[in-house]
Amino acid sequence: MGKPNAMYVMGGGGTPVISASAYGLIHRTFEAYRDKVGTFLAAVGGMRGALNEDVVDVFGWALQDGGGGAASRMNRLKWPATPVFGTSRHKPDNEDCERLMELFKAHGVNYVFLNGGNDTQEKAIILSEFAKKQNYELHVIGIPKTVDNDLLVTHRCPGYASFAKQVALVTASLQGDIDAFGIPVGATRGGALREGAVSQVAVFMGRDEGWGAAASVMAKIDDSYGPHVILTKEGGFNKDAFLARCQDAYDKYGNLFVVASEGAHDGEQYLGYHLEVACRKFDTQFKVHTDAHKNTSVSDGRVALFLKLLIEKELKVPTGVFSSMKTRAEGPDYLNRNNLEIMSEPDFRDAIAVGVKAADLAFGPGPVDGVMVTLQSGKCADTGVTPLNTVADSVKGSKAMTKSLKTLGTPERPILSKDGMMVDKALYEKYIADIIDLNGPNRREVLAGEGFKLPLARIEWPFAAKKLKPYQKAAKKA
């Protein structure tokens, strides 16, 4: 009987360092465990690719020009800012799990690595539980990632620090632009020349937790610097309290910078849903999309526009100095998780380390399965392990098991202010300062050190020959 094979499956949205985890896993297996593993397959397109049998033999691809070039070819895996093997959000049901068992049997796969956030770890535990019921030997290991940073147990998620670095730098950049249009101390105020006062709203990713928006606090040099308001789902939203904080900041500092999570929520609905978006001329209206994990689309700029309209309508400015209040509203949206340049180098090393740890758990002395790799401290690449059922639940679903920003505080010193609209910078900095790496190298510099340069060429994967019939799901009963 031949050696068992392994498979890598990515799930959900990417991170700026996600491909480094795939590299860490596959390269470690290639270098240290080829006596235990026949080959390493990767599902191209995540769970969708696995179900359609769109798989690539990564070891075969690395060795196609001979063993001498394998290390160089494999090194290409770690650099893309988007998932190097692609991804999907598909959640497997029983029929899908049966198909996956057929896939694993056909390709001799006994080790599966699922790389992703809450939803993906839920998939991992679903697959692990199903394999046990089928008496199929399947070692399932989860590898963490998510810019949202809301996986339980792990100190942080690979990808988050790079996202946080991007948030902090974008916030600092926008603050500089606000300053340029402001009226500094000692300058002439009022008179014949009056322009619109400038304020800024920036929205960052984070549907269920406020980790992303919280990173903007790293841009504050003192109280006069933005952000002056940080809105998160955990902090809630009250219109009157929000406007009072905005007015106070503007009155004190002559400028206003509001940062919000895309998932900012008032207890009843996402703030962006207060804004109806439609075009009468073409009879179109904004459509809310919901995926298999019941995630609704919120990263669409509506929350930024809603806050802009609210500030422009309500904020009071000295009419003898300014003609009106102009609020700019924007958000990087999906650049948050796929930024080609802004990357935290320690985060990159974290991402490689969790992949390496997953290989060691699976193929080291006495294989371990049904677990997820963790980062267990603030030290870079300090990996650990936790049972999958501590981070995911196939009955409650992924939304029932997320880590709140509030865990950074204590009852005596909470991370959020009493009104929920500001983050304690000292507490946040203590948590992430060694990993966010604001003044460290970005991807271009790290690439240059290994002889690469941007833009990176896409890797065209040679798909393995299909052994199964095309997948056709049974029609659902009405």
XYZ file of C-alpha atoms in Angstrom:
478
model
C 0.000 0.000 0.000
C 1.347 3.423 -0.988
C 1.901 6.377 1.261
C -1.172 8.528 2.061
C -1.634 11.877 0.326
C -2.582 15.259 1.745
C -4.781 18.113 0.553
C -4.902 21.861 1.258
C -8.214 23.755 1.082
C -8.509 27.512 1.552
C -11.780 29.078 2.719
C -13.275 32.576 2.817
C -11.642 35.899 2.049
C -7.909 36.289 1.807
C -5.380 38.201 3.878
C -2.178 39.977 2.812
C -0.161 36.966 4.056
C -2.508 34.030 3.426
C -0.338 32.403 0.753
C 2.556 32.225 3.205
C 0.593 29.717 5.311
C 0.059 27.460 2.292
C 3.771 27.726 1.590
C 4.753 26.947 5.198
C 2.567 23.849 5.226
C 3.503 22.424 1.838
C 7.183 23.333 1.897
C 7.627 21.862 5.394
C 5.947 18.642 4.293
C 8.076 18.521 1.137
C 11.334 19.033 3.021
C 10.712 16.988 6.180
C 7.980 14.394 5.604
C 8.168 12.921 2.106
C 8.894 9.588 3.746
C 5.343 9.756 5.167
C 3.414 11.551 2.419
C 2.999 10.503 -1.181
C 2.103 13.883 -2.606
C 0.395 17.114 -1.643
C -2.726 18.182 -3.494
C -4.306 21.630 -3.343
C -7.909 22.396 -4.180
C -7.853 25.266 -6.676
C -10.845 27.368 -5.733
C -11.190 26.214 -2.145
C -14.173 24.051 -1.261
C -15.727 24.692 -4.679
C -12.562 23.392 -6.319
C -12.475 20.305 -4.086
C -16.065 19.391 -4.903
C -15.413 19.845 -8.627
C -12.142 17.858 -8.368
C -10.139 20.860 -9.545
C -6.945 19.849 -7.781
C -3.255 20.285 -8.474
C -0.421 18.001 -7.430
C 1.833 20.642 -5.851
C 4.770 18.290 -5.347
C 4.520 17.249 -9.007
C 4.357 20.900 -10.069
C 7.432 21.742 -7.978
C 9.390 18.803 -9.403
C 8.396 19.154 -13.045
C 11.760 20.678 -13.997
C 13.697 18.273 -11.810
C 14.518 18.215 -8.120
C 17.063 21.004 -8.414
C 14.430 23.644 -9.154
C 11.806 22.455 -6.658
C 12.765 24.824 -3.834
C 12.757 27.827 -6.158
C 9.378 26.946 -7.652
C 7.861 26.281 -4.255
C 9.153 29.614 -2.969
C 6.755 31.299 -5.414
C 3.824 30.048 -3.325
C 4.313 32.423 -0.406
C 4.297 35.825 -2.090
C 0.826 36.479 -3.582
C -1.328 38.819 -1.479
C -4.413 36.861 -2.513
C -4.852 33.106 -1.877
C -2.379 31.416 -4.191
C -4.751 28.481 -4.783
C -7.958 30.537 -4.836
C -10.867 30.243 -2.444
C -14.634 30.052 -1.978
C -17.222 30.427 0.782
C -19.171 27.258 0.050
C -20.357 25.427 3.174
C -20.523 21.628 2.688
C -23.763 19.809 3.462
C -24.132 16.030 3.856
C -24.241 15.467 0.096
C -21.093 17.550 -0.329
C -19.353 15.596 2.438
C -20.168 12.324 0.669
C -18.647 13.750 -2.495
C -15.555 14.817 -0.590
C -15.153 11.309 0.820
C -15.261 9.991 -2.763
C -12.618 12.551 -3.715
C -10.340 11.619 -0.832
C -10.670 7.897 -1.532
C -10.025 8.358 -5.263
C -6.872 10.376 -4.624
C -5.674 8.518 -1.539
C -6.059 11.533 0.735
C -5.935 10.922 4.489
C -4.790 14.379 5.602
C -6.772 17.564 5.000
C -5.756 21.069 6.010
C -8.395 23.807 6.005
C -6.983 27.328 6.109
C -9.409 30.056 7.135
C -11.415 31.896 9.734
C -14.547 31.086 11.738
C -16.559 29.761 8.810
C -13.686 27.601 7.576
C -13.010 26.096 11.004
C -16.710 25.229 11.090
C -16.190 23.412 7.769
C -13.203 21.608 9.279
C -15.202 20.274 12.202
C -18.116 19.305 9.918
C -15.736 17.332 7.712
C -13.970 15.741 10.672
C -17.248 14.626 12.253
C -18.560 13.267 8.948
C -15.398 11.232 8.285
C -15.623 9.646 11.733
C -19.238 8.597 11.060
C -18.094 7.033 7.774
C -15.197 5.236 9.506
C -12.827 6.900 7.058
C -9.346 7.693 8.327
C -9.089 11.427 7.850
C -6.802 13.685 9.823
C -8.280 17.204 9.723
C -6.238 20.184 10.878
C -7.311 23.820 10.841
C -4.907 26.644 10.027
C -6.078 30.072 11.234
C -6.405 33.210 9.149
C -8.678 36.224 9.049
C -8.221 39.964 8.949
C -11.256 40.124 11.249
C -9.122 38.604 14.054
C -12.137 37.040 15.743
C -11.105 33.384 16.116
C -11.233 32.177 19.695
C -8.224 30.858 21.664
C -5.486 32.076 19.323
C -3.750 35.274 20.490
C -4.250 36.739 17.005
C -4.965 35.516 13.505
C -2.342 35.588 10.760
C -3.342 38.406 8.426
C -4.671 40.706 11.097
C -1.437 42.555 11.859
C -0.945 43.406 8.183
C -4.527 44.655 8.025
C -4.009 46.645 11.228
C -0.842 48.183 9.796
C -2.766 49.209 6.683
C -5.563 50.753 8.785
C -3.109 52.740 10.908
C -1.168 54.041 7.900
C -4.297 54.939 5.927
C -5.698 56.761 8.969
C -2.463 58.704 9.448
C -2.405 59.574 5.738
C -5.965 60.883 5.747
C -5.323 62.855 8.944
C -2.478 64.615 7.165
C -4.805 65.587 4.344
C -7.379 66.957 6.812
C -4.621 68.969 8.490
C -3.635 70.494 5.148
C -7.106 71.992 4.712
C -7.478 73.032 8.350
C -6.822 76.463 9.828
C -3.804 76.234 12.154
C -3.367 78.200 15.372
C -2.437 81.801 14.614
C -3.748 81.780 11.051
C -6.469 84.168 9.844
C -9.966 82.916 10.544
C -13.000 84.364 8.795
C -13.201 87.511 6.698
C -13.843 87.638 2.979
C -12.563 84.127 2.240
C -14.703 81.266 3.448
C -14.470 77.622 2.410
C -16.186 74.446 3.524
C -14.910 72.903 6.723
C -13.448 69.436 6.068
C -14.123 66.283 8.041
C -13.411 62.651 7.228
C -15.149 59.285 7.562
C -13.188 56.087 6.839
C -14.670 52.593 6.994
C -12.649 49.405 7.387
C -13.591 45.737 7.194
C -15.037 43.927 10.196
C -18.553 42.572 9.946
C -18.973 41.081 13.406
C -16.147 42.490 15.506
C -14.280 45.792 15.706
C -10.651 44.673 15.492
C -10.010 46.375 12.176
C -11.345 49.815 13.060
C -9.604 49.616 16.450
C -6.208 49.639 14.728
C -6.826 53.226 13.605
C -6.070 54.335 17.176
C -2.385 53.646 16.432
C -2.395 56.753 14.208
C -3.189 59.065 17.138
C -0.231 61.204 18.219
C -2.328 63.140 20.706
C -6.016 63.857 21.300
C -6.138 66.399 18.463
C -5.253 63.721 15.900
C -7.875 61.422 14.458
C -9.611 59.229 14.845
C -11.806 61.210 17.209
C -14.558 58.603 17.009
C -14.232 54.843 16.454
C -17.455 52.924 15.785
C -17.492 49.146 16.223
C -20.211 46.560 16.480
C -19.283 45.956 20.116
C -19.479 49.653 20.993
C -22.960 50.124 19.550
C -24.337 53.376 18.166
C -26.519 56.133 19.527
C -27.137 59.042 17.179
C -27.201 61.750 19.843
C -24.090 60.460 21.645
C -22.280 60.108 18.324
C -23.060 63.658 17.251
C -22.129 65.017 20.676
C -18.689 63.360 20.474
C -18.230 64.631 16.904
C -19.202 68.174 17.890
C -16.900 68.130 20.908
C -13.929 66.983 18.795
C -14.579 69.572 16.137
C -15.027 72.392 18.634
C -11.750 71.489 20.396
C -9.507 70.683 17.454
C -11.036 72.296 14.383
C -11.214 68.974 12.539
C -13.102 65.712 12.768
C -12.089 62.171 11.796
C -14.542 59.299 12.245
C -13.492 55.675 11.733
C -16.090 52.914 11.572
C -16.201 49.168 11.138
C -18.277 48.058 8.194
C -20.310 46.160 10.812
C -21.040 49.199 13.000
C -24.441 48.423 14.494
C -27.091 50.240 16.498
C -28.536 47.137 18.172
C -31.193 46.688 15.513
C -29.321 46.740 12.223
C -26.055 47.633 10.509
C -25.694 51.403 10.195
C -25.312 51.123 6.443
C -28.779 49.644 6.184
C -30.267 52.964 7.296
C -29.379 54.242 3.846
C -31.472 53.167 0.873
C -29.489 52.989 -2.341
C -31.373 53.108 -5.622
C -31.221 54.595 -9.095
C -34.592 55.673 -10.444
C -33.329 56.272 -13.971
C -32.262 52.657 -14.437
C -34.713 51.152 -11.940
C -32.023 49.507 -9.831
C -31.775 49.084 -6.075
C -29.025 47.860 -3.762
C -29.268 44.121 -3.182
C -28.150 42.506 0.080
C -26.242 39.276 -0.569
C -26.113 36.451 1.983
C -23.671 33.539 1.770
C -23.929 29.952 2.995
C -22.736 30.965 6.461
C -25.454 33.650 6.723
C -22.956 36.493 6.280
C -24.757 39.488 4.816
C -22.995 42.000 2.582
C -22.050 45.119 4.515
C -18.739 46.186 2.923
C -20.360 48.420 0.354
C -19.636 52.010 1.412
C -23.146 52.690 2.650
C -22.114 53.121 6.272
C -19.550 55.766 5.218
C -22.136 57.614 3.175
C -24.710 57.389 5.978
C -22.297 58.918 8.486
C -21.258 61.592 5.978
C -24.872 62.678 5.481
C -25.505 62.686 9.218
C -22.440 64.802 10.006
C -23.078 67.283 7.210
C -26.663 67.749 8.330
C -26.102 68.012 12.069
C -22.600 69.292 12.830
C -22.423 72.988 13.711
C -19.495 75.022 12.323
C -18.705 78.752 12.754
C -20.514 80.364 9.831
C -18.287 83.413 10.051
C -15.303 81.190 9.296
C -16.671 78.396 7.090
C -19.322 78.323 4.389
C -20.489 74.804 5.249
C -19.361 71.378 6.471
C -17.972 69.016 3.846
C -17.462 65.401 4.914
C -15.443 63.016 2.803
C -16.422 59.357 3.019
C -14.397 56.396 1.828
C -13.163 52.953 2.686
C -10.527 50.657 1.173
C -13.015 47.761 1.396
C -11.526 44.639 -0.201
C -8.060 46.174 -0.437
C -8.014 45.593 3.335
C -7.458 41.894 2.829
C -5.591 41.825 -0.481
C -3.186 44.761 -0.274
C -0.256 43.937 -2.498
C 2.188 46.292 -0.785
C 1.340 46.999 2.870
C 2.342 43.955 4.905
C 3.634 43.373 8.406
C 6.820 41.307 8.203
C 6.229 39.627 11.618
C 2.716 38.766 10.414
C 4.249 37.177 7.331
C 6.449 35.030 9.592
C 3.400 34.168 11.740
C 1.604 32.951 8.627
C 4.476 30.712 7.583
C 4.835 29.392 11.137
C 1.215 28.216 11.466
C 1.569 26.311 8.191
C 4.793 24.679 9.400
C 3.150 23.777 12.726
C 0.212 22.155 10.931
C 2.616 19.910 8.994
C 4.456 18.952 12.175
C 1.199 18.101 13.942
C 0.012 15.904 11.097
C 3.211 14.112 10.178
C 5.326 14.277 13.321
C 5.432 11.505 15.947
C 1.856 10.308 16.479
C -0.417 12.251 14.086
C -2.730 14.781 15.699
C -6.069 15.700 14.148
C -9.295 17.516 14.974
C -7.281 20.562 16.021
C -6.455 24.099 14.914
C -3.017 25.696 15.097
C -2.822 28.803 17.294
C -0.495 31.698 17.998
C -0.248 31.442 21.745
C 1.457 34.690 22.761
C 2.477 38.132 21.569
C 5.811 36.707 20.471
C 6.166 36.276 16.708
C 5.692 32.719 15.378
C 5.027 31.241 18.834
C 2.648 28.473 17.776
C 0.385 26.189 19.794
C -2.651 24.011 19.246
C -6.285 23.784 20.361
C -9.112 21.286 19.679
C -11.362 22.344 16.809
C -14.393 22.287 19.105
C -12.946 25.208 21.082
C -13.075 27.461 18.010
C -15.951 26.005 15.972
C -19.267 24.268 16.413
C -21.137 22.463 13.662
C -24.498 22.961 15.431
C -24.266 26.535 16.748
C -22.492 27.767 13.633
C -19.509 30.065 13.269
C -21.320 33.198 14.436
C -21.736 31.707 17.912
C -17.990 31.487 18.445
C -16.187 34.761 17.837
C -13.701 36.780 19.880
C -14.752 40.308 20.777
C -12.456 43.311 20.871
C -13.632 43.694 24.458
C -11.375 40.790 25.489
C -8.441 43.240 25.457
C -9.887 45.038 28.463
C -10.884 44.200 32.022
C -13.880 45.282 34.117
C -11.566 47.760 35.826
C -10.139 49.048 32.548
C -12.299 48.298 29.493
C -10.847 48.652 26.010
C -13.813 50.773 24.882
C -14.788 54.119 26.358
C -17.999 54.412 28.363
C -19.936 55.594 25.309
C -18.393 52.787 23.227
C -16.891 55.149 20.642
C -13.177 55.230 21.452
C -10.465 52.604 21.941
C -7.895 52.694 24.753
C -4.677 53.176 22.747
C -2.348 51.963 25.491
C -4.230 48.671 25.904
C -4.440 48.118 22.162
C -0.774 48.986 21.630
C 0.255 46.546 24.356
C -1.563 43.804 22.442
C -0.263 44.376 18.916
C 2.751 46.743 18.986
C 5.398 44.046 18.425
C 3.538 42.528 15.476
C 1.976 45.500 13.643
C 5.465 46.683 12.566
C 4.447 50.180 11.375
C 8.005 51.152 10.424
C 9.090 47.759 9.168
C 9.462 46.538 5.582
C 6.505 46.061 3.259
C 6.072 43.283 0.695
C 8.119 44.974 -2.018
C 11.152 45.222 0.266
C 10.837 41.641 1.504
C 10.407 40.437 -2.072
C 13.493 42.330 -3.206
C 15.523 40.569 -0.526
C 14.732 37.243 -2.231
C 15.123 38.433 -5.805
C 11.455 39.030 -6.649
C 9.706 42.192 -7.759
C 6.176 43.463 -8.275
C 3.902 42.785 -10.043
C 3.947 39.040 -9.514
C 2.980 36.774 -12.391
C -0.056 34.559 -11.867
C 0.697 30.852 -11.459
C -1.252 28.757 -13.977
C -1.975 25.486 -12.193
C -1.809 22.176 -14.123
C -4.895 20.296 -12.921
C -4.602 16.629 -12.013
C -6.502 14.121 -14.134
C -10.058 13.695 -12.878
C -10.995 10.326 -11.416
C -14.634 11.071 -10.553
C -17.725 11.853 -12.571
C -18.722 15.544 -12.710
C -20.456 16.564 -9.515
C -24.212 16.996 -9.806
C -26.182 17.737 -6.680
C -29.642 16.302 -6.222
C -32.435 18.801 -6.760
C -33.800 20.169 -3.479
C -37.399 19.380 -2.688
C -39.734 22.364 -2.773
